[in-house]
CSV table of C-alpha atoms and ligand atoms in Angstrom, one decimal:
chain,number,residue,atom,x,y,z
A,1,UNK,CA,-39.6,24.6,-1.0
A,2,UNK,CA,-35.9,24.9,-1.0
A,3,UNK,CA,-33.8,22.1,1.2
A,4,UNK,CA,-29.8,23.5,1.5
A,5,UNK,CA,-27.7,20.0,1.7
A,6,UNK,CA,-24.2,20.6,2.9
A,7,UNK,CA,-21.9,17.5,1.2
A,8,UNK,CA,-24.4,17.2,-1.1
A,9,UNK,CA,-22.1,15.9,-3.9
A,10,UNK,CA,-20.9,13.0,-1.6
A,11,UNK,CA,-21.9,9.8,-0.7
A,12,UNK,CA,-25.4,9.8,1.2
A,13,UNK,CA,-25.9,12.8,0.3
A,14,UNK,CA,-26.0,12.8,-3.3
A,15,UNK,CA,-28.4,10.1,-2.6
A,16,UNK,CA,-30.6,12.3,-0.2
A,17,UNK,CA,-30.8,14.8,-2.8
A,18,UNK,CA,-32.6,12.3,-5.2
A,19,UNK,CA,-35.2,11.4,-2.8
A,20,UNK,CA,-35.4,15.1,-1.9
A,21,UNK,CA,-36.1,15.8,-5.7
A,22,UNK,CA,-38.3,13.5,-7.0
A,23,UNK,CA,-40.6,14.3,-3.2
A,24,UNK,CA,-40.5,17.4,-4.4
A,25,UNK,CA,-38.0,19.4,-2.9
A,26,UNK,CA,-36.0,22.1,-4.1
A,27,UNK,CA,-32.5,21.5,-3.6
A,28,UNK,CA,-29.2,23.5,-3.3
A,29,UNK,CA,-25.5,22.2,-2.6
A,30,UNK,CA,-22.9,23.1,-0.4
A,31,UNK,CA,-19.2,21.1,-1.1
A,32,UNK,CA,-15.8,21.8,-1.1
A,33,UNK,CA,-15.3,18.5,-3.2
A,34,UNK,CA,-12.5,17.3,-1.0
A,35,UNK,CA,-13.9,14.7,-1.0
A,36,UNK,CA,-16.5,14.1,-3.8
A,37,UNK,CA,-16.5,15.6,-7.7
A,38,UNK,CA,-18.6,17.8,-9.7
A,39,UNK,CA,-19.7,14.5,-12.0
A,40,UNK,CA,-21.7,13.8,-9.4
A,41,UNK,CA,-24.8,16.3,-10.4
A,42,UNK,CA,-24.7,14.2,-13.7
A,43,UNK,CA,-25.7,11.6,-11.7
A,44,UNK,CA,-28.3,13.2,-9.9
A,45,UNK,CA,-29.5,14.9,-13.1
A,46,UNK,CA,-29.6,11.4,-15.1
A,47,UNK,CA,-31.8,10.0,-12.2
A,48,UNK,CA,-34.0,13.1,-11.5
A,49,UNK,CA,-34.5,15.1,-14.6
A,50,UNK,CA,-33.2,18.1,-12.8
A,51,UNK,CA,-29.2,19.3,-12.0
A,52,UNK,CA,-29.8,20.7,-8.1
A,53,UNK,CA,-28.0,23.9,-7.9
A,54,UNK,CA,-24.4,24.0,-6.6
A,55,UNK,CA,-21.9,25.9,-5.1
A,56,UNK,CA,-18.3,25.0,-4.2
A,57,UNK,CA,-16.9,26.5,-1.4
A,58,UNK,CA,-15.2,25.6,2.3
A,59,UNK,CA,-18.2,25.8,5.4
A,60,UNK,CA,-15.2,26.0,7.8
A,61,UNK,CA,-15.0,29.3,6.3
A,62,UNK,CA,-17.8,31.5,8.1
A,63,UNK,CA,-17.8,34.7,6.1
A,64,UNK,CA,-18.9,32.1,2.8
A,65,UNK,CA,-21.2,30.8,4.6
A,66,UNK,CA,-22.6,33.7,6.2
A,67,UNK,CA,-22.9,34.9,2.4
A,68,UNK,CA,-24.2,32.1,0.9
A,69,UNK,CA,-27.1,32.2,3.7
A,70,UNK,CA,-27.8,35.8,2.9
A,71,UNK,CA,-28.2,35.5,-0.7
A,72,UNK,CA,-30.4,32.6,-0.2
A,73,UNK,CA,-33.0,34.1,1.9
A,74,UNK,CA,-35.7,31.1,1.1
A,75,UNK,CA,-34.2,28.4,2.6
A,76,UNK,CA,-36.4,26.6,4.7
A,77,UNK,CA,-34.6,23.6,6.0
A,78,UNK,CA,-30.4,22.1,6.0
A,79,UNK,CA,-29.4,18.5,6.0
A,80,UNK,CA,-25.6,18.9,7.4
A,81,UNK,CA,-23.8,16.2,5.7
A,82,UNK,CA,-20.4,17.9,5.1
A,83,UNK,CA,-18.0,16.5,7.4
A,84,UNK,CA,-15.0,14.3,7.4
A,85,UNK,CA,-15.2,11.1,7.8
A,86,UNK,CA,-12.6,8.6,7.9
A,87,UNK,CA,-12.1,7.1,11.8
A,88,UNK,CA,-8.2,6.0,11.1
A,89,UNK,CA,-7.1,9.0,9.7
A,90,UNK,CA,-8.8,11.4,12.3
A,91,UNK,CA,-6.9,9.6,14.7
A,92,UNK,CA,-3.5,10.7,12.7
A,93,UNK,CA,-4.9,14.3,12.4
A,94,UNK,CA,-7.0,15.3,15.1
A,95,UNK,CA,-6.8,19.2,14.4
A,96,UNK,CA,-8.0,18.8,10.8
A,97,UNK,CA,-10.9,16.6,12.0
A,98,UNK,CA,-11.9,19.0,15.2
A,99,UNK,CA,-11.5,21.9,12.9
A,100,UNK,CA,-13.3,21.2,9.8
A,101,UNK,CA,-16.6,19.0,11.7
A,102,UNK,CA,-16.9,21.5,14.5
A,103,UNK,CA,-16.3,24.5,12.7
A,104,UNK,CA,-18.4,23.8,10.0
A,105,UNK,CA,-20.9,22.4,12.0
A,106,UNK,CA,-21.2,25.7,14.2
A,107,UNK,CA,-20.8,28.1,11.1
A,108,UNK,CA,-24.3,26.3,9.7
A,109,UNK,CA,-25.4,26.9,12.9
A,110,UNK,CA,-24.9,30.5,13.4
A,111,UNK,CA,-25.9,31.4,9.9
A,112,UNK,CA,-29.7,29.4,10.4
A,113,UNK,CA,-30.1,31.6,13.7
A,114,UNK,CA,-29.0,35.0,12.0
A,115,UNK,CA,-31.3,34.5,9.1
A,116,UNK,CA,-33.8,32.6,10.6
A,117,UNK,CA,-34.1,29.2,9.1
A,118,UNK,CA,-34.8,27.0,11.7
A,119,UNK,CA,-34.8,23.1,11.0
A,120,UNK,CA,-31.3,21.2,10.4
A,121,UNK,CA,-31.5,17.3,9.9
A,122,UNK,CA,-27.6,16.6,11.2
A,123,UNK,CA,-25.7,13.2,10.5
A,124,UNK,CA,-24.5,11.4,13.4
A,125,UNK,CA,-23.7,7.8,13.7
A,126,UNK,CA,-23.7,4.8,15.6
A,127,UNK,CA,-20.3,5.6,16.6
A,128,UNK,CA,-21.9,7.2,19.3
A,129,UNK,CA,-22.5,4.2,21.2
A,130,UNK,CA,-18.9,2.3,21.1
A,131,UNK,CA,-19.7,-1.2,22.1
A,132,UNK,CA,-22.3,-1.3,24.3
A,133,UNK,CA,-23.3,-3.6,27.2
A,134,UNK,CA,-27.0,-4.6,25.4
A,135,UNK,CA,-27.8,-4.8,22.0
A,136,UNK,CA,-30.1,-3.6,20.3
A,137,UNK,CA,-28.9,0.1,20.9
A,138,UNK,CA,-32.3,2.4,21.6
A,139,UNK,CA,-31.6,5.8,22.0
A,140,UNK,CA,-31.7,5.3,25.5
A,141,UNK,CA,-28.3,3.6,25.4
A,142,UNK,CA,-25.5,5.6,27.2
A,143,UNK,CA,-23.5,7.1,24.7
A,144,UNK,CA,-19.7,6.2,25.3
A,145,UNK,CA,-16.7,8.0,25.0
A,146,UNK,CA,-15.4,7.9,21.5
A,147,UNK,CA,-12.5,6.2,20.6
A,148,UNK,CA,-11.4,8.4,17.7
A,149,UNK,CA,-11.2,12.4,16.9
A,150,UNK,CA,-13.9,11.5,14.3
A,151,UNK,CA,-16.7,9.8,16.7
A,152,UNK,CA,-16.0,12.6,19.3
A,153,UNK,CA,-16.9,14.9,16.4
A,154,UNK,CA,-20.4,13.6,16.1
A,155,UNK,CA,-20.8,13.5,20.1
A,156,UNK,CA,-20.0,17.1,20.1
A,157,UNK,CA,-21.8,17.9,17.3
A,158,UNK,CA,-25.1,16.0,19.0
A,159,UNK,CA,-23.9,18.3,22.4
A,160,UNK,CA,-24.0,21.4,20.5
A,161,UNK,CA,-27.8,20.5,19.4
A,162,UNK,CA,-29.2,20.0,22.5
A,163,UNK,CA,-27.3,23.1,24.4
A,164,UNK,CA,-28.8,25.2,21.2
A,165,UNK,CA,-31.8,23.9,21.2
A,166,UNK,CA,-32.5,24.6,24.9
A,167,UNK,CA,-31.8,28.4,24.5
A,168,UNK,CA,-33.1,29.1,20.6
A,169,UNK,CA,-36.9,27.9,21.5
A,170,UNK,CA,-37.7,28.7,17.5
A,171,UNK,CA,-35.3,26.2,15.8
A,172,UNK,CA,-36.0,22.3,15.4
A,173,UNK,CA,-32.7,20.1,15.3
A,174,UNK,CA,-32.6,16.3,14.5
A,175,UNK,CA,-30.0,14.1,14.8
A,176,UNK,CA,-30.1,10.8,12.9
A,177,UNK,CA,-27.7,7.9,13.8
A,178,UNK,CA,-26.7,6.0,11.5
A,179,UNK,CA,-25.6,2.6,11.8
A,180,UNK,CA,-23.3,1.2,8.9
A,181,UNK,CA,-24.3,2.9,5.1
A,182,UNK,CA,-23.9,0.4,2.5
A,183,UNK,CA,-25.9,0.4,-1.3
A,184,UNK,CA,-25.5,2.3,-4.3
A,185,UNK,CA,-28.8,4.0,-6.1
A,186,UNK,CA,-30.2,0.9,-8.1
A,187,UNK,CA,-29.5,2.7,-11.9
A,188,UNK,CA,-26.2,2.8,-11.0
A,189,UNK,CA,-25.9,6.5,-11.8
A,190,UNK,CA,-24.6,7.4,-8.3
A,191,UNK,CA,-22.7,5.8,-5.3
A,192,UNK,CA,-19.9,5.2,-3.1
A,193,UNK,CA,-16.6,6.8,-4.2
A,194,UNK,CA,-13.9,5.8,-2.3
A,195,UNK,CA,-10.8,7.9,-2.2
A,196,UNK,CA,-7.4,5.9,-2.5
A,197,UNK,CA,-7.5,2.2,-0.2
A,198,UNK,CA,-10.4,1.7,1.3
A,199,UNK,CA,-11.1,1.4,5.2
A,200,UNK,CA,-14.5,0.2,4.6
A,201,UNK,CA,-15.7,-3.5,4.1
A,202,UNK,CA,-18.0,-3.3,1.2
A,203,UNK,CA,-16.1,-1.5,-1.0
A,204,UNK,CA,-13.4,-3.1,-0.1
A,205,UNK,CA,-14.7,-6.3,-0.9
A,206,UNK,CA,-16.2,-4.8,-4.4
A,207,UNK,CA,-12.7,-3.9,-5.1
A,208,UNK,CA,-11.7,-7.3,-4.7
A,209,UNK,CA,-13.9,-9.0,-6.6
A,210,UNK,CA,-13.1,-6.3,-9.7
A,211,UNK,CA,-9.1,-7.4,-9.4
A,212,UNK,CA,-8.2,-3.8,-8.4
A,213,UNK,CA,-7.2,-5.8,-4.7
A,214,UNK,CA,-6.2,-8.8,-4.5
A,215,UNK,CA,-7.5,-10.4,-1.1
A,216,UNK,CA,-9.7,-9.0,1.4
A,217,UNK,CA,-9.2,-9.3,5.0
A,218,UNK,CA,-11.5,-10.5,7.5
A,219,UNK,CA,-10.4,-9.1,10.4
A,220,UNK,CA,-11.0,-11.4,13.1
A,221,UNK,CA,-12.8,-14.3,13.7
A,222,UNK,CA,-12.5,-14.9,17.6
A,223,UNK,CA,-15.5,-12.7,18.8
A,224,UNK,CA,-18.3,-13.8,21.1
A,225,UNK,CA,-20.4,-13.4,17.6
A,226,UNK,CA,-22.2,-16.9,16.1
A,227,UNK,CA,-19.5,-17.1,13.5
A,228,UNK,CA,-16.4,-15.3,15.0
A,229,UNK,CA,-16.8,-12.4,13.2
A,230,UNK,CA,-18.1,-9.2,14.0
A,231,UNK,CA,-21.6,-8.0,13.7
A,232,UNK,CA,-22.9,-4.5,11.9
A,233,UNK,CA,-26.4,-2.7,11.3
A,234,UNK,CA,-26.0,-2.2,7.5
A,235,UNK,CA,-28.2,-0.2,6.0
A,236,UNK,CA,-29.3,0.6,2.4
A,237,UNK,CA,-28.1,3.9,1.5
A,238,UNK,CA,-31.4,4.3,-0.4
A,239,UNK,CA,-33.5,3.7,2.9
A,240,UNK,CA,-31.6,6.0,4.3
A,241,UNK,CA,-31.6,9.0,2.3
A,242,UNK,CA,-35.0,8.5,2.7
A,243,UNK,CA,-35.1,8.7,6.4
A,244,UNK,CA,-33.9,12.0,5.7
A,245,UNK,CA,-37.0,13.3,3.5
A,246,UNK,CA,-39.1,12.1,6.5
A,247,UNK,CA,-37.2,14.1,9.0
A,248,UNK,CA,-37.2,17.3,7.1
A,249,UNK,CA,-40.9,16.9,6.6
A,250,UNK,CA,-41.3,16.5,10.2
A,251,UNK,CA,-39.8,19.6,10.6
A,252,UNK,CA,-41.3,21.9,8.3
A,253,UNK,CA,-45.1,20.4,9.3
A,254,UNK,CA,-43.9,21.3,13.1
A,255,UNK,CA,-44.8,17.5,13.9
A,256,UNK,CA,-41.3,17.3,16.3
A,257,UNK,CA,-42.0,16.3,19.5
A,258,UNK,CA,-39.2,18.3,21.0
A,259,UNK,CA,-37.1,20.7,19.1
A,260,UNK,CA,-33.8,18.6,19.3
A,261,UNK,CA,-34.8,14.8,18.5
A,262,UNK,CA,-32.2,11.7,17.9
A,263,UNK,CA,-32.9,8.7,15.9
A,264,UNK,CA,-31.4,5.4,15.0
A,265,UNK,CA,-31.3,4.9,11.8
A,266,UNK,CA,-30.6,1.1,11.0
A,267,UNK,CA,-32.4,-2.3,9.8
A,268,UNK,CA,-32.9,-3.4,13.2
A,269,UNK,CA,-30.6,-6.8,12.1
A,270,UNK,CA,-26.9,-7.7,12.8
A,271,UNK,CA,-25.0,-9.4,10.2
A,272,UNK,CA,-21.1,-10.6,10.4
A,273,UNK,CA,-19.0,-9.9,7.9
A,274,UNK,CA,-18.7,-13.8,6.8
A,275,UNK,CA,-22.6,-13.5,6.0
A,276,UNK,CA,-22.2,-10.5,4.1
A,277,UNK,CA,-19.5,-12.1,2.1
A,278,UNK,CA,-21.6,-15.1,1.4
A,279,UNK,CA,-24.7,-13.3,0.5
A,280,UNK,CA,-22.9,-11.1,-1.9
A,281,UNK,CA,-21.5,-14.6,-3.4
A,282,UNK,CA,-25.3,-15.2,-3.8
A,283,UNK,CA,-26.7,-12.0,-4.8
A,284,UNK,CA,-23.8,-11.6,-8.0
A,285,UNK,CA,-22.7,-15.2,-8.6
A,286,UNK,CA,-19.0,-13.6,-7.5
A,287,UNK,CA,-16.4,-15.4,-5.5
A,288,UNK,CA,-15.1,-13.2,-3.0
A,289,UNK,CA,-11.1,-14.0,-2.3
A,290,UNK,CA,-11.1,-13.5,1.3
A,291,UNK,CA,-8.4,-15.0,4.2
A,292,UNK,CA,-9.0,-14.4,8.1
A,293,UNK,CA,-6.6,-12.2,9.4
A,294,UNK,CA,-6.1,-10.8,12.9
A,295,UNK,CA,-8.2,-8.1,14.4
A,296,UNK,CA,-8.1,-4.8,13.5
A,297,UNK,CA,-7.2,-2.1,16.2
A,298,UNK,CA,-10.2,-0.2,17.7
A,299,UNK,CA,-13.3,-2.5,16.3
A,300,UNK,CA,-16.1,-3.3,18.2
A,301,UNK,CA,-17.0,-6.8,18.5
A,302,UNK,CA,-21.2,-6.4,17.5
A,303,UNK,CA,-23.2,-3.0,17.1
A,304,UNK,CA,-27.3,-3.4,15.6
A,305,UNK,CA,-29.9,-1.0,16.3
A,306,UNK,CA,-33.0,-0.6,18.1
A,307,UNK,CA,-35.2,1.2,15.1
A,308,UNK,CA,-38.8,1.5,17.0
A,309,UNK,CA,-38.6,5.1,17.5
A,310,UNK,CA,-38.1,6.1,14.1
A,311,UNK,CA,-40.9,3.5,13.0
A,312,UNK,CA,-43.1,4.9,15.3
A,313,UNK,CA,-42.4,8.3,15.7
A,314,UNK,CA,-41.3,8.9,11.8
A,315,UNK,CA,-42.9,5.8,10.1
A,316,UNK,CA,-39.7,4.9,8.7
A,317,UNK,CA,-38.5,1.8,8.1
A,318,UNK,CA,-35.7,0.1,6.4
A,319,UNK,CA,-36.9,-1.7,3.4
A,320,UNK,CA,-34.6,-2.9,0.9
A,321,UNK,CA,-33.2,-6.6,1.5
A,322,UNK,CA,-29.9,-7.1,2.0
A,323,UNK,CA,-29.6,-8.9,-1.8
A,324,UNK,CA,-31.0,-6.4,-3.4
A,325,UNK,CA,-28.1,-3.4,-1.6
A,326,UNK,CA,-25.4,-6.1,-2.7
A,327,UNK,CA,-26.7,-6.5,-6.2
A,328,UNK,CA,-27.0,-2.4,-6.3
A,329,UNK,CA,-23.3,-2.3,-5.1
A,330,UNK,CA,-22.0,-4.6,-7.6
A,331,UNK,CA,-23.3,-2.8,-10.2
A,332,UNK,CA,-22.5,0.7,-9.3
A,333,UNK,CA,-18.7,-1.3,-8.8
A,334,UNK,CA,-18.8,-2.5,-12.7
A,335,UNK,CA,-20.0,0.8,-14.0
A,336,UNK,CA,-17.2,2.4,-11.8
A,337,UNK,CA,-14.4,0.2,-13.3
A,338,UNK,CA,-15.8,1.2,-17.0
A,339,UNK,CA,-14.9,4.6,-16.6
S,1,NAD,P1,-18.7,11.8,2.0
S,1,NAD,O1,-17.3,12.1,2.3
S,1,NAD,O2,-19.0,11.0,0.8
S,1,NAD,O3,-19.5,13.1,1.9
S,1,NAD,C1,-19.2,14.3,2.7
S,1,NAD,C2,-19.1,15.5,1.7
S,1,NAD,O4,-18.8,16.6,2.5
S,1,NAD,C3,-18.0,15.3,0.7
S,1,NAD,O5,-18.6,15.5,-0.6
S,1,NAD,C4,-17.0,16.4,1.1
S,1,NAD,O6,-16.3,16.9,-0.1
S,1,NAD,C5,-17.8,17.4,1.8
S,1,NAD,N1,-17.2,18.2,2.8
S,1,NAD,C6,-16.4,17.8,3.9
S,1,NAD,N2,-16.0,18.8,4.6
S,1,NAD,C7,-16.5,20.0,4.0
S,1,NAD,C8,-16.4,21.4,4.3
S,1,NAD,N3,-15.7,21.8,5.3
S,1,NAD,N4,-17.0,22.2,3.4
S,1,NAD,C9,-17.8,21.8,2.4
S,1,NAD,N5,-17.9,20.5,2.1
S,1,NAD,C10,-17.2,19.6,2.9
S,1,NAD,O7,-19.3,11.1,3.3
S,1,NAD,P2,-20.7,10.3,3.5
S,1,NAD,O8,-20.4,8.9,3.7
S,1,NAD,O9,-21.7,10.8,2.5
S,1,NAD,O10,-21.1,10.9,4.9
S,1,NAD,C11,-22.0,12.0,5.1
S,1,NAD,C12,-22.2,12.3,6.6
S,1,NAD,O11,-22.6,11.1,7.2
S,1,NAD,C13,-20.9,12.7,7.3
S,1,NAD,O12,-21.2,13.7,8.2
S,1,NAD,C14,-20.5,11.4,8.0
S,1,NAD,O13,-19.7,11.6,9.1
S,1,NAD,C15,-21.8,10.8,8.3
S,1,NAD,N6,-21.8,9.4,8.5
S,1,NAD,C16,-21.3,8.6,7.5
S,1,NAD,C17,-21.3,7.2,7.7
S,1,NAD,C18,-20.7,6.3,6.7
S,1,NAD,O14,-20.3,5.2,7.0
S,1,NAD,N7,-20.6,6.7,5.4
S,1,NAD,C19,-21.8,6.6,8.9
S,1,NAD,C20,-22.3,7.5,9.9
S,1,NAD,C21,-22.3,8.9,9.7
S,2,WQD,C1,-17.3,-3.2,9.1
S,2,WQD,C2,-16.8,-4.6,9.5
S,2,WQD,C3,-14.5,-4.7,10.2
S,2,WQD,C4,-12.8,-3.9,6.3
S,2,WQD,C5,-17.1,2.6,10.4
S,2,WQD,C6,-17.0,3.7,11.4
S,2,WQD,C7,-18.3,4.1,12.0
S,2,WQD,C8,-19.3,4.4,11.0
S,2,WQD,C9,-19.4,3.3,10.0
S,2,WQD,C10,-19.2,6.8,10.4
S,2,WQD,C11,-15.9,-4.6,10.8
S,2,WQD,C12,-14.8,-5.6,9.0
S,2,WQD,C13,-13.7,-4.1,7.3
S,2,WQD,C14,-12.0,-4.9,5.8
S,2,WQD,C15,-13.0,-6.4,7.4
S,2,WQD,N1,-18.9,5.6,10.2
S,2,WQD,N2,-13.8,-5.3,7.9
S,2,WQD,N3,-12.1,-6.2,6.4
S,2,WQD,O1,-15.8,-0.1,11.4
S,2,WQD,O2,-18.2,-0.8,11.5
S,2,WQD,O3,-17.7,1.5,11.1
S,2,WQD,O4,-18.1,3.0,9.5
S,2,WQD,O5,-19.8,7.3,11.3
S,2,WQD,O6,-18.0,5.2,12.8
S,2,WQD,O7,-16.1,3.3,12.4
S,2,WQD,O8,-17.2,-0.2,9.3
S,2,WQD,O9,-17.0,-1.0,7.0
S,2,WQD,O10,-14.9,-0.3,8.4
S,2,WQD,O11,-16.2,-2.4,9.0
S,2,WQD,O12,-13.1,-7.5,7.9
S,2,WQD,O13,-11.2,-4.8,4.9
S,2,WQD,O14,-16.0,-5.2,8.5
S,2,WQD,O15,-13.7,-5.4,11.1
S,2,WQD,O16,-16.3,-5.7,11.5
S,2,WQD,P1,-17.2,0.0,10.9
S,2,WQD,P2,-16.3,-0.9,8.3
């Protein structure tokens, strides 16, 4: 049974298509690479015994796609990773960002309903939420307006589901929020690859403790949080690709409750960024060089889900301990600094 995976060459994706694989799902990519490289089907192929099939091409551009659907007439389910993704620069370019998440996003969309595949698994995100007024977040939880070009994205994106969904009875959407990704696959053969300085904590921190930065910043440590710093859902990358096997199977058995479903996708537990710091000091026997600085512009203060849906309505659960995702990143860090 074949699964098409947009952005399947990037970072949760590439890690979806392993799970997907070794369930026993036939898998083909869709990525421009703009932000992910063709070595990554080694990876894939070292873990799984089997190189997924790829093609590279843009999915903001609709005739491809429209193409790529019609010559693939036994596709029977899409996990939409493709988008971009970085919050600080979407604010800088908000026309790139509209244009490439929406367009791409409505492109997939057009091409299912022409051809008739029906069930998309799309990626949303926490981001959804902003800071809200109770924690844990259920689904329930008003979404907020976004701060940034990129969360607005994924609000639209989740708007364009349900209006679709109301009027195209045949096709089964699911949205899966996910709280903060983290992890690398535990043979070390894929991961996160960070493009130029990164935004995000963990690898920034991993670069730190490689000497390719010299100190990281804590931003903050004046929150209403129990250490100062702010609090995060974060989830093993692992766990959650496999939250995405689950979905798709929910789909193709027809088990959806309703055919456009959201989920939280999360460990159900905050951690600050001081406690992630120290249990990666425990998990690797690394000293992280790290000096409290001043808050950075646009975080929220404390974000951790609510994950009782997906346990009970997909039987999912987050199960890798936090040690265990640090120990995975630092060694997916020391096989990156070998190349
Ligand atoms: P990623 O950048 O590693 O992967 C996205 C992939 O999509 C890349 O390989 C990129 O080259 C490709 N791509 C982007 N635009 C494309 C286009 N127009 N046509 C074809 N390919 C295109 O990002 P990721 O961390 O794996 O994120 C995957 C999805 O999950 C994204 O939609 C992201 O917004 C969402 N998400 C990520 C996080 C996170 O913290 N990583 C959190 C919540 C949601
Ligand atoms: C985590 C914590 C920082 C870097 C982003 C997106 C969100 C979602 C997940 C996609 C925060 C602190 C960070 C550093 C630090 N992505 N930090 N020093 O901001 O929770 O969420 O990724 O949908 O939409 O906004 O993740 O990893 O950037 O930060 O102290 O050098 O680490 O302040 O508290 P964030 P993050």
């Amino acid at each position: 049974m074949k699964i098409f995976v947009t952005g399947g060459t990037g970072y949760i994706g590439s890690h979806t298509v392993v799970e997907l694989q070794q369930s026993g799902f036939e898998v083909v990519i869709v990525d421009n690479l703009c932000n992910s490289n063709i070595q990554v089907l080694d990876g894939i192929e070292k873990i799984t015994g089997i190189r997924p099939e790829f093609e590279q091409f843009d999915l903001t551009d609709a005739e491809a796609t429209r193409d790529f659907f019609a010559r693939h007439k036994d596709i029977r389910a899409v996990i939409h990773f493709a988008a971009l993704k970085a919050v600080g620069e979407s604010v800088e370019k908000p026309l790139e960002y509209y244009r490439n998440n929406l367009n791409s996003m409505m492109n997939v969309l057009a091409s299912m309903r022409e051809f008739g595949v029906k069930n998309l698994v799309f990626s949303s995100s926490c981001t959804v939420y902003g800071q809200a007024d109770v924690l844990p977040v259920t689904e329930q939880t008003p979404r907020k307006q976004a701060e940034s070009p990129y969360g607005n994205t994924k609000a639209m994106c989740e708007d364009i589901m349900r209006d679709l969904a109301k009027v195209e009875k045949e096709m089964n959407l699911i949205a899966l929020r996910y709280f903060n990704p983290i992890g690398a696959h535990p043979s070390a053969n894929i991961g996160e690859l960070p493009n130029g300085v990164p935004n995000n904590l963990i690898p920034y921190l991993t670069q730190t403790v490689a000497g390719i930065r010299e100190q990281l910043s804590v931003f903050g440590d004046d929150y209403n949080t129990p250490d100062g710093t702010p609090v995060r859902d974060y989830i093993d990358v692992v766990d959650l690709a496999k939250a995405h096997v689950i979905a798709i199977r929910r789909l193709i058995e027809g088990k959806n409750k309703a055919n456009y479903e959201y989920f939280n996708i999360g460990t159900g537990k905050g951690v600050s960024v001081l406690e992630l710091i120290h249990t990666f000091e425990k998990a690797t026997g690394k000293k992280v060089n790290y000096k409290i600085t001043g808050r950075r512009a646009g975080d929220i203060e404390k974000v951790w889900a609510d994950t009782s849906l997906a346990n009970q309505e997909l039987g999912w659960k987050a199960q890798i301990p936090l040690v265990e995702t640090l120990t995975n990143t630092w060694r997916w860090q020391e096989k990156l600094d070998r190349k």
